[in-house]
Tab-separated table of C-alpha atoms in Angstrom:
chain	number	residue	atom	x	y	z
U	1	MET	CA	-19.509	22.493	43.523
U	2	THR	CA	-19.752	22.471	39.630
U	3	ARG	CA	-17.493	25.129	38.081
U	4	SER	CA	-19.029	26.785	35.033
U	5	SER	CA	-17.614	28.413	31.902
U	6	ASP	CA	-18.651	29.067	28.320
U	7	ILE	CA	-16.295	26.444	26.839
U	8	ILE	CA	-14.315	23.548	28.137
U	9	VAL	CA	-11.230	22.538	26.277
U	10	ILE	CA	-9.986	18.950	27.046
U	11	GLY	CA	-6.134	18.763	26.557
U	12	ALA	CA	-3.382	21.280	26.988
U	13	GLY	CA	-1.269	20.618	24.030
U	14	ILE	CA	-0.543	23.396	21.513
U	15	HIS	CA	-3.869	22.848	19.811
U	16	GLY	CA	-5.889	22.977	22.993
U	17	LEU	CA	-3.962	26.088	24.080
U	18	SER	CA	-4.409	27.754	20.652
U	19	CYS	CA	-8.185	27.078	20.666
U	20	ALA	CA	-8.502	28.337	24.188
U	21	PHE	CA	-6.485	31.454	23.498
U	22	HIS	CA	-8.509	32.462	20.529
U	23	LEU	CA	-11.779	31.758	22.175
U	24	ALA	CA	-10.722	33.897	25.175
U	25	CYS	CA	-9.863	36.685	22.649
U	26	GLU	CA	-13.547	36.414	21.502
U	27	LYS	CA	-14.588	37.175	25.272
U	28	ARG	CA	-15.459	33.534	25.983
U	29	ALA	CA	-14.933	32.184	29.468
U	30	VAL	CA	-12.687	29.068	28.824
U	31	THR	CA	-11.500	26.195	31.039
U	32	ILE	CA	-8.831	23.737	30.041
U	33	LEU	CA	-8.739	20.351	31.694
U	34	GLU	CA	-5.490	18.431	31.233
U	35	LYS	CA	-4.823	14.934	32.628
U	36	ASP	CA	-1.026	15.475	32.826
U	37	VAL	CA	0.827	18.771	32.479
U	38	VAL	CA	0.728	21.453	29.729
U	39	GLY	CA	2.496	20.289	26.597
U	40	GLN	CA	3.789	16.902	28.147
U	41	HIS	CA	3.201	14.859	25.049
U	42	ALA	CA	3.496	15.477	21.287
U	43	SER	CA	3.379	19.188	21.369
U	44	SER	CA	6.714	19.565	23.218
U	45	VAL	CA	8.699	16.612	21.928
U	46	ASN	CA	8.248	16.895	18.109
U	47	ALA	CA	10.766	18.309	15.796
U	48	GLY	CA	9.263	21.806	15.644
U	49	GLY	CA	9.022	21.811	11.903
U	50	LEU	CA	7.169	24.776	10.278
U	51	ARG	CA	6.482	22.847	7.084
U	52	THR	CA	4.280	23.617	4.258
U	53	LEU	CA	6.211	21.340	2.032
U	54	LEU	CA	4.451	18.149	0.782
U	55	ARG	CA	1.327	18.644	2.737
U	56	ASP	CA	-1.693	16.677	1.668
U	57	ILE	CA	-3.643	18.700	-0.807
U	58	PRO	CA	-6.569	19.488	1.544
U	59	GLU	CA	-4.178	20.632	4.180
U	60	ILE	CA	-2.276	23.278	1.935
U	61	PRO	CA	-4.655	26.286	2.502
U	62	LEU	CA	-4.775	25.700	6.340
U	63	SER	CA	-0.880	25.291	6.348
U	64	LEU	CA	-0.091	28.281	4.205
U	65	GLU	CA	-2.280	30.501	6.568
U	66	SER	CA	-0.762	28.988	9.568
U	67	GLN	CA	2.674	29.825	8.302
U	68	LYS	CA	1.633	33.459	8.189
U	69	ARG	CA	0.775	33.237	11.842
U	70	TRP	CA	4.098	31.784	12.810
U	71	GLU	CA	5.829	34.631	10.838
U	72	ASN	CA	3.820	37.160	12.800
U	73	LEU	CA	3.686	35.224	16.223
U	74	ASP	CA	5.014	38.211	17.957
U	75	GLN	CA	2.018	40.349	16.877
U	76	ILE	CA	-0.372	37.592	17.982
U	77	LEU	CA	1.144	36.632	21.414
U	78	GLY	CA	3.291	39.618	22.044
U	79	SER	CA	6.956	39.781	21.478
U	80	LYS	CA	7.976	38.908	24.991
U	81	LEU	CA	6.115	35.584	24.796
U	82	ALA	CA	6.873	34.847	21.229
U	83	LYS	CA	10.701	35.367	21.306
U	84	PRO	CA	11.594	32.098	23.291
U	85	ALA	CA	9.669	30.035	20.636
U	86	LYS	CA	12.552	30.737	18.342
U	87	VAL	CA	10.544	30.973	15.142
U	88	THR	CA	12.836	30.620	12.243
U	89	THR	CA	11.392	30.984	8.713
U	90	ASN	CA	12.660	31.362	5.144
U	91	VAL	CA	15.506	28.840	5.714
U	92	GLY	CA	13.630	26.165	3.645
U	93	GLN	CA	12.583	22.650	4.052
U	94	ILE	CA	13.957	20.318	1.427
U	95	GLY	CA	12.782	16.901	0.401
U	96	ILE	CA	15.858	15.154	-0.973
U	97	ALA	CA	15.540	12.285	-3.586
U	98	VAL	CA	18.161	9.497	-3.542
U	99	GLU	CA	16.411	7.343	-6.138
U	100	ALA	CA	15.377	8.247	-9.713
U	101	SER	CA	11.831	7.220	-8.916
U	102	GLU	CA	11.719	9.664	-6.079
U	103	MET	CA	12.942	12.481	-8.288
U	104	GLU	CA	10.212	11.782	-10.711
U	105	TRP	CA	7.642	11.784	-7.969
U	106	CYS	CA	8.949	15.202	-6.919
U	107	LYS	CA	8.395	16.571	-10.348
U	108	SER	CA	4.936	15.120	-10.352
U	109	ARG	CA	4.089	16.787	-7.049
U	110	ALA	CA	5.395	20.103	-8.085
U	111	ASN	CA	3.318	20.026	-11.305
U	112	GLU	CA	0.317	19.025	-9.406
U	113	THR	CA	0.455	21.893	-6.899
U	114	LYS	CA	1.141	24.303	-9.591
U	115	ARG	CA	-1.883	23.092	-11.450
U	116	LEU	CA	-3.888	23.834	-8.343
U	117	GLY	CA	-2.547	27.359	-8.240
U	118	TYR	CA	0.200	26.966	-5.612
U	119	ASP	CA	3.676	28.100	-6.427
U	120	TYR	CA	5.583	27.539	-3.074
U	121	GLU	CA	7.104	24.234	-3.962
U	122	GLU	CA	10.052	24.135	-6.420
U	123	ILE	CA	12.048	21.453	-7.959
U	124	ILE	CA	15.821	21.708	-7.411
U	125	ASP	CA	18.653	19.745	-9.177
U	126	ARG	CA	21.895	18.471	-7.705
U	127	LYS	CA	23.737	21.697	-8.459
U	128	GLU	CA	21.154	23.870	-6.590
U	129	LEU	CA	21.204	21.395	-3.758
U	130	ASP	CA	24.934	21.747	-3.408
U	131	LYS	CA	24.472	25.513	-3.079
U	132	LEU	CA	22.136	24.935	-0.105
U	133	ILE	CA	23.736	22.018	1.688
U	134	ASP	CA	27.377	20.838	2.112
U	135	ASN	CA	28.670	17.337	2.498
U	136	LEU	CA	25.880	15.476	0.762
U	137	SER	CA	26.272	11.953	-0.555
U	138	SER	CA	26.777	11.406	-4.253
U	139	GLU	CA	23.425	9.423	-4.064
U	140	CYS	CA	21.490	12.694	-3.644
U	141	LEU	CA	19.968	13.626	-6.985
U	142	GLY	CA	17.985	16.733	-6.168
U	143	GLY	CA	14.612	17.275	-4.593
U	144	ILE	CA	11.753	19.609	-3.734
U	145	ILE	CA	11.949	22.737	-1.687
U	146	ALA	CA	9.557	25.184	0.044
U	147	ARG	CA	11.948	28.155	0.620
U	148	LYS	CA	9.721	29.943	3.219
U	149	ASP	CA	9.575	26.963	5.545
U	150	GLY	CA	11.564	26.624	8.747
U	151	HIS	CA	11.320	25.566	12.342
U	152	ALA	CA	10.592	26.603	15.930
U	153	SER	CA	11.091	25.355	19.509
U	154	PRO	CA	8.092	23.276	20.155
U	155	ALA	CA	8.296	23.201	23.907
U	156	ASN	CA	8.867	26.975	24.095
U	157	ALA	CA	6.124	27.753	21.582
U	158	THR	CA	3.649	25.470	23.563
U	159	GLN	CA	4.578	27.405	26.641
U	160	ALA	CA	4.148	30.592	24.824
U	161	TYR	CA	0.615	29.698	23.978
U	162	ARG	CA	0.073	28.743	27.591
U	163	SER	CA	1.254	32.109	28.833
U	164	ALA	CA	-0.899	33.893	26.326
U	165	ALA	CA	-4.007	31.832	27.037
U	166	SER	CA	-3.601	32.412	30.795
U	167	ALA	CA	-3.078	36.200	30.198
U	168	ALA	CA	-6.297	36.160	28.224
U	169	GLY	CA	-8.220	34.771	31.126
U	170	VAL	CA	-8.151	31.043	30.427
U	171	ARG	CA	-8.275	28.730	33.475
U	172	ILE	CA	-5.985	25.856	33.146
U	173	HIS	CA	-6.369	22.794	35.429
U	174	GLU	CA	-3.508	20.271	35.211
U	175	ARG	CA	-3.519	16.681	36.570
U	176	VAL	CA	-7.264	16.415	36.377
U	177	VAL	CA	-8.524	12.951	35.283
U	178	ILE	CA	-11.879	12.673	33.653
U	179	ASP	CA	-14.220	10.034	34.921
U	180	ARG	CA	-17.186	10.603	32.459
U	181	ILE	CA	-18.990	13.247	30.489
U	182	THR	CA	-22.778	13.660	30.773
U	183	ARG	CA	-25.408	16.079	29.161
U	184	LYS	CA	-28.092	17.980	31.089
U	185	ASP	CA	-30.137	20.970	30.208
U	186	GLN	CA	-27.934	21.957	27.158
U	187	GLN	CA	-24.862	21.750	29.328
U	188	TRP	CA	-21.923	19.322	29.044
U	189	ILE	CA	-20.876	18.193	32.559
U	190	VAL	CA	-17.354	16.968	32.815
U	191	HIS	CA	-16.898	14.737	35.927
U	192	THR	CA	-13.327	14.598	37.233
U	193	ASP	CA	-11.250	13.553	40.204
U	194	ASP	CA	-11.175	17.263	41.005
U	195	GLY	CA	-15.048	17.692	40.893
U	196	ALA	CA	-17.375	18.721	38.083
U	197	PHE	CA	-17.018	21.254	35.275
U	198	GLU	CA	-19.751	22.390	33.054
U	199	ALA	CA	-20.178	24.310	29.798
U	200	PRO	CA	-22.403	24.346	26.776
U	201	VAL	CA	-19.589	23.681	24.531
U	202	VAL	CA	-16.609	21.231	24.718
U	203	VAL	CA	-13.600	21.005	22.510
U	204	ASN	CA	-11.801	17.696	22.454
U	205	CYS	CA	-8.020	18.428	21.843
U	206	SER	CA	-6.798	15.263	23.520
U	207	GLY	CA	-4.147	14.017	21.014
U	208	ALA	CA	-3.386	10.410	21.275
U	209	TRP	CA	-6.400	10.049	23.599
U	210	GLY	CA	-8.846	11.841	21.362
U	211	HIS	CA	-10.774	8.685	20.533
U	212	LYS	CA	-11.091	7.848	24.247
U	213	VAL	CA	-12.677	11.302	25.000
U	214	ALA	CA	-14.901	10.878	21.892
U	215	GLU	CA	-16.240	7.576	23.159
U	216	SER	CA	-17.377	9.192	26.338
U	217	VAL	CA	-19.981	11.204	24.388
U	218	GLY	CA	-20.809	8.323	22.012
U	219	ASP	CA	-18.560	9.086	19.138
U	220	ARG	CA	-16.132	6.523	17.732
U	221	LEU	CA	-13.098	8.249	15.960
U	222	PRO	CA	-10.697	6.048	14.005
U	223	ILE	CA	-7.601	7.397	15.922
U	224	GLU	CA	-4.775	4.927	16.749
U	225	CYS	CA	-2.267	5.963	19.449
U	226	GLN	CA	1.352	5.573	18.208
U	227	ALA	CA	4.725	6.584	19.475
U	228	LEU	CA	7.555	8.201	17.578
U	229	SER	CA	11.176	8.700	18.586
U	230	MET	CA	13.723	11.538	18.226
U	231	MET	CA	17.319	11.762	18.917
U	232	VAL	CA	19.996	14.520	19.145
U	233	THR	CA	23.611	14.525	18.528
U	234	LYS	CA	26.666	16.324	19.993
U	235	ARG	CA	27.485	19.640	18.332
U	236	VAL	CA	28.952	19.147	14.840
U	237	GLY	CA	31.162	21.524	12.885
U	238	PHE	CA	28.881	21.765	9.939
U	239	ASN	CA	26.460	24.380	9.229
U	240	ILE	CA	23.112	23.149	7.704
U	241	THR	CA	20.497	25.776	7.553
U	242	PRO	CA	17.481	24.051	5.738
U	243	VAL	CA	15.518	21.318	7.364
U	244	VAL	CA	16.099	18.065	5.488
U	245	ILE	CA	13.485	15.300	4.898
U	246	GLY	CA	13.639	12.126	2.914
U	247	ILE	CA	11.107	11.558	0.101
U	248	ASP	CA	10.742	7.712	0.604
U	249	GLN	CA	13.418	7.347	3.318
U	250	PRO	CA	12.561	7.689	6.954
U	251	LEU	CA	14.571	10.870	7.672
U	252	SER	CA	13.958	14.334	8.921
U	253	PHE	CA	16.596	16.464	10.613
U	254	LYS	CA	17.485	20.025	11.455
U	255	GLN	CA	20.669	21.626	12.938
U	256	THR	CA	19.840	23.721	16.024
U	257	ASP	CA	21.320	27.006	16.777
U	258	ILE	CA	23.879	25.550	19.086
U	259	GLY	CA	25.091	23.084	16.390
U	260	THR	CA	23.434	19.820	17.449
U	261	LEU	CA	21.444	17.693	15.003
U	262	VAL	CA	17.869	16.874	15.834
U	263	ILE	CA	16.869	13.672	13.979
U	264	GLY	CA	13.407	12.165	13.493
U	265	GLY	CA	11.606	10.981	10.536
U	266	GLY	CA	8.936	8.807	11.851
U	267	ILE	CA	11.067	6.404	13.908
U	268	PRO	CA	8.621	4.140	15.796
U	269	ALA	CA	8.679	3.715	19.567
U	270	LYS	CA	6.662	1.571	21.954
U	271	PRO	CA	3.397	3.400	22.998
U	272	GLU	CA	2.241	3.054	26.532
U	273	PRO	CA	-0.844	5.288	26.619
U	274	ASP	CA	-2.290	3.941	29.835
U	275	LEU	CA	0.902	5.035	31.569
U	276	SER	CA	1.110	8.314	29.594
U	277	THR	CA	4.496	7.391	28.307
U	278	SER	CA	6.504	5.643	25.538
U	279	LYS	CA	9.854	4.004	25.050
U	280	PRO	CA	12.193	4.296	22.093
U	281	TYR	CA	13.345	1.180	20.286
U	282	ALA	CA	17.273	1.072	20.143
U	283	GLU	CA	17.199	-0.952	16.828
U	284	ARG	CA	14.831	1.566	15.141
U	285	LEU	CA	17.077	4.377	16.189
U	286	ILE	CA	20.114	2.587	14.624
U	287	GLU	CA	18.104	2.174	11.424
U	288	SER	CA	17.434	5.934	11.372
U	289	ALA	CA	21.116	6.805	12.001
U	290	LYS	CA	22.039	4.579	8.996
U	291	THR	CA	19.607	6.502	6.866
U	292	LEU	CA	21.164	9.801	7.952
U	293	THR	CA	24.627	8.598	6.890
U	294	ARG	CA	23.278	7.519	3.486
U	295	PHE	CA	22.539	11.214	2.991
U	296	PHE	CA	25.586	12.502	4.855
U	297	PRO	CA	28.392	9.993	5.036
U	298	SER	CA	30.487	12.483	6.933
U	299	PHE	CA	28.090	12.120	9.957
U	300	SER	CA	29.186	8.520	10.545
U	301	ASP	CA	31.262	9.457	13.578
U	302	VAL	CA	28.799	11.826	15.117
U	303	GLN	CA	27.804	10.779	18.647
U	304	ILE	CA	24.073	10.435	19.681
U	305	VAL	CA	23.711	12.007	23.105
U	306	ARG	CA	19.926	11.762	23.908
U	307	THR	CA	16.829	10.097	22.607
U	308	TRP	CA	13.135	10.550	23.549
U	309	SER	CA	9.747	9.627	22.312
U	310	GLY	CA	6.180	10.939	22.468
U	311	LEU	CA	2.589	9.715	21.942
U	312	GLU	CA	0.427	10.944	18.976
U	313	GLY	CA	-3.037	10.054	17.569
U	314	PHE	CA	-2.981	8.795	13.923
U	315	THR	CA	-5.925	8.761	11.596
U	316	PRO	CA	-6.402	6.292	8.573
U	317	ASP	CA	-5.935	9.065	6.044
U	318	ARG	CA	-3.213	10.729	8.085
U	319	MET	CA	-5.179	14.017	8.123
U	320	PRO	CA	-6.588	15.617	11.338
U	321	ILE	CA	-10.116	15.452	12.573
U	322	ILE	CA	-11.404	18.945	13.032
U	323	GLY	CA	-15.084	19.827	13.466
U	324	PRO	CA	-18.277	19.216	15.481
U	325	SER	CA	-19.476	15.894	16.309
U	326	THR	CA	-22.156	14.590	14.071
U	327	ASP	CA	-24.224	13.338	17.009
U	328	ALA	CA	-23.127	15.102	20.202
U	329	GLU	CA	-24.506	18.663	20.023
U	330	ASN	CA	-21.801	21.406	20.657
U	331	PHE	CA	-19.082	18.824	21.102
U	332	TRP	CA	-16.005	19.521	18.836
U	333	HIS	CA	-13.146	17.270	17.937
U	334	VAL	CA	-9.706	18.726	17.204
U	335	CYS	CA	-7.296	15.803	17.209
U	336	GLY	CA	-5.713	13.063	15.115
U	337	PHE	CA	-2.971	15.283	13.604
U	338	SER	CA	-0.854	12.238	12.762
U	339	ALA	CA	2.593	13.731	13.676
U	340	HIS	CA	2.388	16.890	11.591
U	341	GLY	CA	0.066	19.041	13.558
U	342	PHE	CA	2.577	21.394	15.196
U	343	GLN	CA	2.741	23.825	12.280
U	344	LEU	CA	-1.063	23.936	11.841
U	345	ALA	CA	-1.781	24.961	15.486
U	346	PRO	CA	-1.845	28.663	15.207
U	347	GLU	CA	-4.451	28.819	12.240
U	348	THR	CA	-6.466	25.728	13.427
U	349	GLY	CA	-7.098	27.379	16.824
U	350	PHE	CA	-8.091	30.644	15.170
U	351	ARG	CA	-10.462	28.883	12.788
U	352	VAL	CA	-12.013	26.619	15.335
U	353	ALA	CA	-12.677	29.636	17.675
U	354	ARG	CA	-14.271	31.569	14.882
U	355	SER	CA	-16.462	28.602	13.895
U	356	ILE	CA	-17.640	28.091	17.474
U	357	VAL	CA	-18.415	31.843	17.996
U	358	ASN	CA	-20.065	32.120	14.577
U	359	ASN	CA	-21.802	28.734	14.852
U	360	GLN	CA	-20.708	27.905	11.434
U	361	VAL	CA	-17.874	25.695	10.355
U	362	ASP	CA	-15.117	27.718	8.661
U	363	ASN	CA	-14.317	26.714	5.111
U	364	LEU	CA	-10.635	26.217	5.793
U	365	ILE	CA	-11.176	23.435	8.325
U	366	ALA	CA	-14.208	21.992	6.588
U	367	PRO	CA	-12.223	19.278	4.813
U	368	PHE	CA	-11.321	17.655	8.101
U	369	THR	CA	-14.855	16.924	9.395
U	370	PRO	CA	-15.199	13.922	11.555
U	371	SER	CA	-18.106	12.825	9.258
U	372	ARG	CA	-15.624	11.951	6.488
U	373	PHE	CA	-15.067	8.601	8.157
U	374	GLN	CA	-18.047	6.413	7.481
U	375	ILE	CA	-16.915	4.090	10.268
U	376	ILE	CA	-17.808	6.722	12.772
U	377	LYS	CA	-20.751	5.261	14.601
U	378	LYS	CA	-22.654	5.897	17.695
U	379	VAL	CA	-21.170	3.922	20.599
U	380	SER	CA	-23.817	1.727	22.125
C-alpha cells in the first residue's frame, strides 16, 4: 500500500527536520524518510558553531536571520525542547591572525562588509585580544570578531527539532532505503525497502548523499562527499569563552561548559559513504594539534581523549544548494552546505517551507538556486 502525504522530506538531519517542522506548522502533512537514524551524520557530529563571522557575502542575510532564530529557539520549539540544545550566544567567534597578511585580509574583509551595510564584524588588535582570551602565543597579532556569535550542542539541537517536528505531526521513518523515485499523475512516488510513499512535493535534504537523490530524478548536482574530523581533550584549567578559528590556519575550537576543548577546523578524514561512515586520519589530527599549540603553547600537554568524523556534501563554491529543481517539477534540493550549515538550519527550514507553501522562492534563499551551476544537466 502506498502511503500518501503532502510533502516527503528525504533526510533527517537538522535541515530536513527544520523544513519538515515548518511545513507541518503550515498545516501540511509531512513524511520524512531517513536511510539511517535521525541526525546520525553531519548534523550531530559538527562543532555546533553559531557563526555569522566570515560568511560568504551571499550567505550573510540568511545567517543573520538564522542567528535570531537560535537566540529565540525556546519561543520557536518551546522551552522544554530548546533547553538541552544549550544555545549560547553573545560570547563571540574570533578569527585570529598569526601572519601580517592575515591581519591585512581581516581589515579588508571588515571594510567590505561595512561597505555593504553590515556592522557585526569588528577588527580587534592584540591588546583587545588579550582582554578576551588568556594564554595566547606571541604570534597572535589580532583578528576579527562577531561578538553576538556563539555555539550550541549539535546533537541535542537536532533532537530538539526532531521532537518538535514529531509533535507538529511529522511522520518520521528511519532505516528506510530508497530504491528509486518515479513520477505519475503529478505525484512523486518514492519506492523504498519499506514500500512506497507518494506526495506532490519532495524536498531533498540528503546531505552527503544529496547528489545521489538528485540523480534519481534526472538532476546532476555538483556535490562531493567529504569527511571531516573532530577531537576532544580532557578538561583543562583555562576558561576560554569565545569560539576561536584560524584565518588561514586549519583551526576551530571551543571550550565546553565542562572544561573540555572541542577541536576541528576542517581536518580531513576518510569518507566511506557506501558504508555510511568515515574514519579519521591520525596524522591529520596530529597536524591540527600542532596548529592549536601554535596559537596556545600552554596546550602542548593537554591530552586528546576522543576523536570522531562525519560525512558532508561540498559544492564547488562552498555555498549550499537551496531551491527547486530546474527540470523536476516540485522537487526541491536543500543540501551541499559544505560543513557550515548547522547555524543556517532554523532560517533555511522556515524560508524553504514558506517558499513551498507560497509557490514562490523566498528572496533570502534565491542566491543558492541549483541553476547557478551551469554543469547541472539532465541525467540521461
